[in-house]
Tab-separated table of C-alpha atoms in Angstrom:
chain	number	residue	atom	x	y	z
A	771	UNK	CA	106.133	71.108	144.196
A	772	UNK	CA	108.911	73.394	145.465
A	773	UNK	CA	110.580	75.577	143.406
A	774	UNK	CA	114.444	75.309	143.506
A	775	UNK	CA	116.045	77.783	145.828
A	776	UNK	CA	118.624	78.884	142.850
A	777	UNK	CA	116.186	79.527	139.989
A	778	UNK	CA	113.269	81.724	142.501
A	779	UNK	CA	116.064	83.211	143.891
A	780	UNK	CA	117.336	83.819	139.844
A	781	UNK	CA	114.187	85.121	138.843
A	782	UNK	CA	113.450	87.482	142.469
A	783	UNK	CA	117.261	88.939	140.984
A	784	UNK	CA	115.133	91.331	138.135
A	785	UNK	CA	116.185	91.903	134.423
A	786	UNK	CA	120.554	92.225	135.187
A	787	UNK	CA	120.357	88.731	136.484
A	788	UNK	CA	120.037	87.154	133.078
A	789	UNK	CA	122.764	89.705	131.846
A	790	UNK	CA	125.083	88.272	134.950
A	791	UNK	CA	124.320	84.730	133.815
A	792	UNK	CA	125.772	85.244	130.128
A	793	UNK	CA	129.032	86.810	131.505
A	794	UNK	CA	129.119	83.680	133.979
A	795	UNK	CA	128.846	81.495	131.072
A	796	UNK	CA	131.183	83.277	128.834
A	797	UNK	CA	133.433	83.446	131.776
A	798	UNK	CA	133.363	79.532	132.137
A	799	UNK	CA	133.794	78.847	128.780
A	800	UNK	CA	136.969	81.108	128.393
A	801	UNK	CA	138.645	79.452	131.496
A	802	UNK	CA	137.815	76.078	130.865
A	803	UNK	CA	139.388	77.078	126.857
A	804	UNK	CA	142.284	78.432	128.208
A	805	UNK	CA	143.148	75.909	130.822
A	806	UNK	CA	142.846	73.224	128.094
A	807	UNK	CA	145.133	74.684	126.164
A	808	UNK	CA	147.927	75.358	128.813
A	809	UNK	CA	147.476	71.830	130.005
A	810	UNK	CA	148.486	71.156	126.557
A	811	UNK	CA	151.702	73.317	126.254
A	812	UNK	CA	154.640	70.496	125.965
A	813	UNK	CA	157.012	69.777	128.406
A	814	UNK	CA	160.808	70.788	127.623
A	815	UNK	CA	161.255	67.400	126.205
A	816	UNK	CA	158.532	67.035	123.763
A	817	UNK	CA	159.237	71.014	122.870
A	818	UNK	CA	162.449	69.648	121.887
A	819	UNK	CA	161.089	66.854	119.840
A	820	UNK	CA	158.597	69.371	117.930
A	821	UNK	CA	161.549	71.838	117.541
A	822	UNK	CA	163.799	68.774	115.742
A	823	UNK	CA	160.618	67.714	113.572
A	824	UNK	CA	160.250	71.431	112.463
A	825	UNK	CA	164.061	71.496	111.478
A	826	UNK	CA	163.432	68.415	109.547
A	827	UNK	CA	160.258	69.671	107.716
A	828	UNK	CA	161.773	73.246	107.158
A	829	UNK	CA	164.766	70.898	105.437
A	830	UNK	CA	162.915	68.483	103.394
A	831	UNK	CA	159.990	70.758	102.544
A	832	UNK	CA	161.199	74.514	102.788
A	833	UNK	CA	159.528	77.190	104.089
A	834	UNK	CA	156.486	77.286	102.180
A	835	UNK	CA	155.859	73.651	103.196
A	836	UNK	CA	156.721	74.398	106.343
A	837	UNK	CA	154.183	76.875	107.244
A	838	UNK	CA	151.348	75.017	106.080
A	839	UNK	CA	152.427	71.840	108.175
A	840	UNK	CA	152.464	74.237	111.229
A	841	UNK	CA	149.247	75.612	110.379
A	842	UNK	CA	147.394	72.070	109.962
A	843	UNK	CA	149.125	71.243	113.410
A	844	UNK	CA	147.761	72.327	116.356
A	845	UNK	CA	149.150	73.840	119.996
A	846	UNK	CA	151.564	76.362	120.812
A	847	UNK	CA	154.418	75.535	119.494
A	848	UNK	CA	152.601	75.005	116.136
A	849	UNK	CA	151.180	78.402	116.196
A	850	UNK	CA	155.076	80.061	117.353
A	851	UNK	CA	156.937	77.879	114.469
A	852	UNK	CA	154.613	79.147	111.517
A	853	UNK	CA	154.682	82.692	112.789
A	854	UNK	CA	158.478	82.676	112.738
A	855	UNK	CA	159.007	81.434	109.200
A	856	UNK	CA	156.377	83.655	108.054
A	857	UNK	CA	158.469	86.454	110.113
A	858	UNK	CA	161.818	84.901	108.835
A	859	UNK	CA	160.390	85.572	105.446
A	860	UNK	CA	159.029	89.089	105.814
A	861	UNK	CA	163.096	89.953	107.061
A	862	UNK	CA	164.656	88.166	103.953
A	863	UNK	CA	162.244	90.009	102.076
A	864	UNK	CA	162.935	93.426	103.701
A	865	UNK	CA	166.897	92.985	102.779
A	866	UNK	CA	167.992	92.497	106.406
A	867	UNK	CA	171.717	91.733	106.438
A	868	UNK	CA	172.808	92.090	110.258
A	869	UNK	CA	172.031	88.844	111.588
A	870	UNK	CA	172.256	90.036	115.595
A	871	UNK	CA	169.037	92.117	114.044
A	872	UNK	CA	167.274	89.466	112.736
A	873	UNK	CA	168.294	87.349	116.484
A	874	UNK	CA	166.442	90.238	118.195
A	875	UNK	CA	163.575	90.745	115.642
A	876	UNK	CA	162.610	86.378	115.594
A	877	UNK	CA	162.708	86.454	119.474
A	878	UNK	CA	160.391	89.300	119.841
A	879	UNK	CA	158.257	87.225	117.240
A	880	UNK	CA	158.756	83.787	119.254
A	881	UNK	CA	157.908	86.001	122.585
A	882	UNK	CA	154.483	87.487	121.101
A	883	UNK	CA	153.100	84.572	119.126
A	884	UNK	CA	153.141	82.455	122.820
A	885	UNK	CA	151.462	85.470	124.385
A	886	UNK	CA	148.992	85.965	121.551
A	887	UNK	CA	147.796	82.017	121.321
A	888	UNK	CA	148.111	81.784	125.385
A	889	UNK	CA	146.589	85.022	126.248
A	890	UNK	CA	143.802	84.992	123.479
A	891	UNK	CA	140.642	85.673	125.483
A	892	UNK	CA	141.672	86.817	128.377
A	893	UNK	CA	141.005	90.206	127.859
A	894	UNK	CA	137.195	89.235	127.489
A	895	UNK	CA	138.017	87.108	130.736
A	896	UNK	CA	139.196	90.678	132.783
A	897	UNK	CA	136.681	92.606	131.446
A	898	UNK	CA	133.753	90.500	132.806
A	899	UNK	CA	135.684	90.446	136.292
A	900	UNK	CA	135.473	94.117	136.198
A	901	UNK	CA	131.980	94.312	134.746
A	902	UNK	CA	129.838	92.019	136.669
A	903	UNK	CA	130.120	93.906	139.598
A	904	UNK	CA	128.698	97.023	138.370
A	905	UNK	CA	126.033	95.112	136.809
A	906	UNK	CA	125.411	93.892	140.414
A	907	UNK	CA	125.599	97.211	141.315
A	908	UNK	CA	122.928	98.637	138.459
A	909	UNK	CA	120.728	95.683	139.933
A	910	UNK	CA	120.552	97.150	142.881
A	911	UNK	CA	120.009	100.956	142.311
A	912	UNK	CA	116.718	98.594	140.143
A	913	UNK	CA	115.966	97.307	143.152
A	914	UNK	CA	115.745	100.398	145.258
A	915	UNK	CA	113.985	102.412	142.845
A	916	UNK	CA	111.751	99.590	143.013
A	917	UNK	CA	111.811	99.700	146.602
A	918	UNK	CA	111.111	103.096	146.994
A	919	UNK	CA	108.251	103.290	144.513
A	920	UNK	CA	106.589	100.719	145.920
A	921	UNK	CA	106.766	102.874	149.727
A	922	UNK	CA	105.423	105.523	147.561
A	923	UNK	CA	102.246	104.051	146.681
A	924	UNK	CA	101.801	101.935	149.475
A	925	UNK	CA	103.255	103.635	152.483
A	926	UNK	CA	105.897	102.982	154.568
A	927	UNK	CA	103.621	100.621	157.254
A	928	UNK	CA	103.500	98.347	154.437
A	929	UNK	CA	107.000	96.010	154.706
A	930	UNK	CA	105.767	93.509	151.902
A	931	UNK	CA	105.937	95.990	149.228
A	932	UNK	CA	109.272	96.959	150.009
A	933	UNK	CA	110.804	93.453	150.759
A	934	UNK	CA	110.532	92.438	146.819
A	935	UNK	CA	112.746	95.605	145.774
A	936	UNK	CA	114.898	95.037	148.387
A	937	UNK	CA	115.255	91.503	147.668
A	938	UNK	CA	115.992	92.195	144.418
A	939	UNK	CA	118.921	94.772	144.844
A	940	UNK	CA	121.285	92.531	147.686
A	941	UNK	CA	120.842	89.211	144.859
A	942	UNK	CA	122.103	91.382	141.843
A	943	UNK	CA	124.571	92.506	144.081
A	944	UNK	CA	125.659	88.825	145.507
A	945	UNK	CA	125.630	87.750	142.210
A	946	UNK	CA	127.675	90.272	140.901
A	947	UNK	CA	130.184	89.197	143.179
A	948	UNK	CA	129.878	85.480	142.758
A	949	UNK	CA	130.973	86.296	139.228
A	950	UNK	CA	133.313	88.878	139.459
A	951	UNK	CA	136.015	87.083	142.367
A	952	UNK	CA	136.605	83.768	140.387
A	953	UNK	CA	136.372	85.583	137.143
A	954	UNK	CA	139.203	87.954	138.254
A	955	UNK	CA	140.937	85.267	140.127
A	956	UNK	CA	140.987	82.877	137.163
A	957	UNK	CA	142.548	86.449	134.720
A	958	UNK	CA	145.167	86.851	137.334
A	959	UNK	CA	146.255	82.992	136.973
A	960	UNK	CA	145.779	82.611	133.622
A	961	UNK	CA	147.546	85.556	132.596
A	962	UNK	CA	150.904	84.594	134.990
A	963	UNK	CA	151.082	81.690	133.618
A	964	UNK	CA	150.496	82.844	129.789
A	965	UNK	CA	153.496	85.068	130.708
A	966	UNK	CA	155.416	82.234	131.684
């Protein structure tokens, strides 16, 4: 029986390849998290729905009660509200009396709470765009040592001996690529529309 073309070619790839295929799968995994999760950041309406049940709760239960509701909940806006009472808090504490202050200080808050739950991961995300490339490209300096070793005990009128080295460094490279361009293609999205 035939070996599938994917895994010989996988295993012809040397020792990097199975280092490429956990940064593929770590890459997958962090997309397909962070595209669930912006396919669940509310629309303006149901924003404005959470925002009036959060009044309500902060009313009827105060802030204490308030921050653990947000922190059972789950999304976005769950993750902003609690941060900003617990922010709102840390102000009262610290005295603050000039309320265009404490505007500036809760907006900053609102502003890097969205970025830190929407952006979480994609720093892993960018670095495995940048990485798997040079993995690719440590694959195939392995390959052409390999290459070249074998020409020194065989000779150079021997093209076999050669072929598996070679083989070897233009598949770490390919798959370095295949990684890298979605990987980097899916940071650049994800981030833009974190941002938004």
């Amino acid at each position: 029986m035939e070996q599938n073309f994917l895994v010989d070619q996988f295993f012809k790839g040397g020792p990097m390849m199975w280092a490429m295929l956990l940064c593929s799968l770590i890459a997958l995994g962090v997309i397909i998290d962070r595209l669930w999760n912006l396919m669940r950041v509310p629309g303006e309406q149901e924003a404005e729905q959470q925002l009036t049940a959060a009044e309500d709760v902060l009313k009827s239960q105060g802030e204490g009660g308030a921050v653990e509701q947000f922190r059972q909940g789950s999304g976005v806006l769950n993750f902003i509200f609690a941060a900003l009472v617990k922010r709102y808090d840390t102000l009262i504490l610290e005295n603050r009396t000039d309320i265009e202050d404490m505007r500036q200080e809760l907006i900053t808050t609102v502003e890097e709470a969205g970025e830190l739950y929407l952006g979480r991961l994609l720093n892993a995300l960018g670095t495995i765009g940048v990485l798997s490339p040079l993995m690719g490209l440590l694959g195939t300096i392995i390959g052409m040592i390999r290459a070249f070793d074998a020409i020194a005990r065989a000779g150079a009128g021997d093209p076999a001996a050669v072929a598996s080295g070679i083989s070897e460094a233009l598949i770490t490279t390919a798959t370095g690529l295949i990684v890298a361009i979605p990987t980097i293609v899916f940071h650049r999205y994800l981030s833009a529309r974190a941002e938004k």
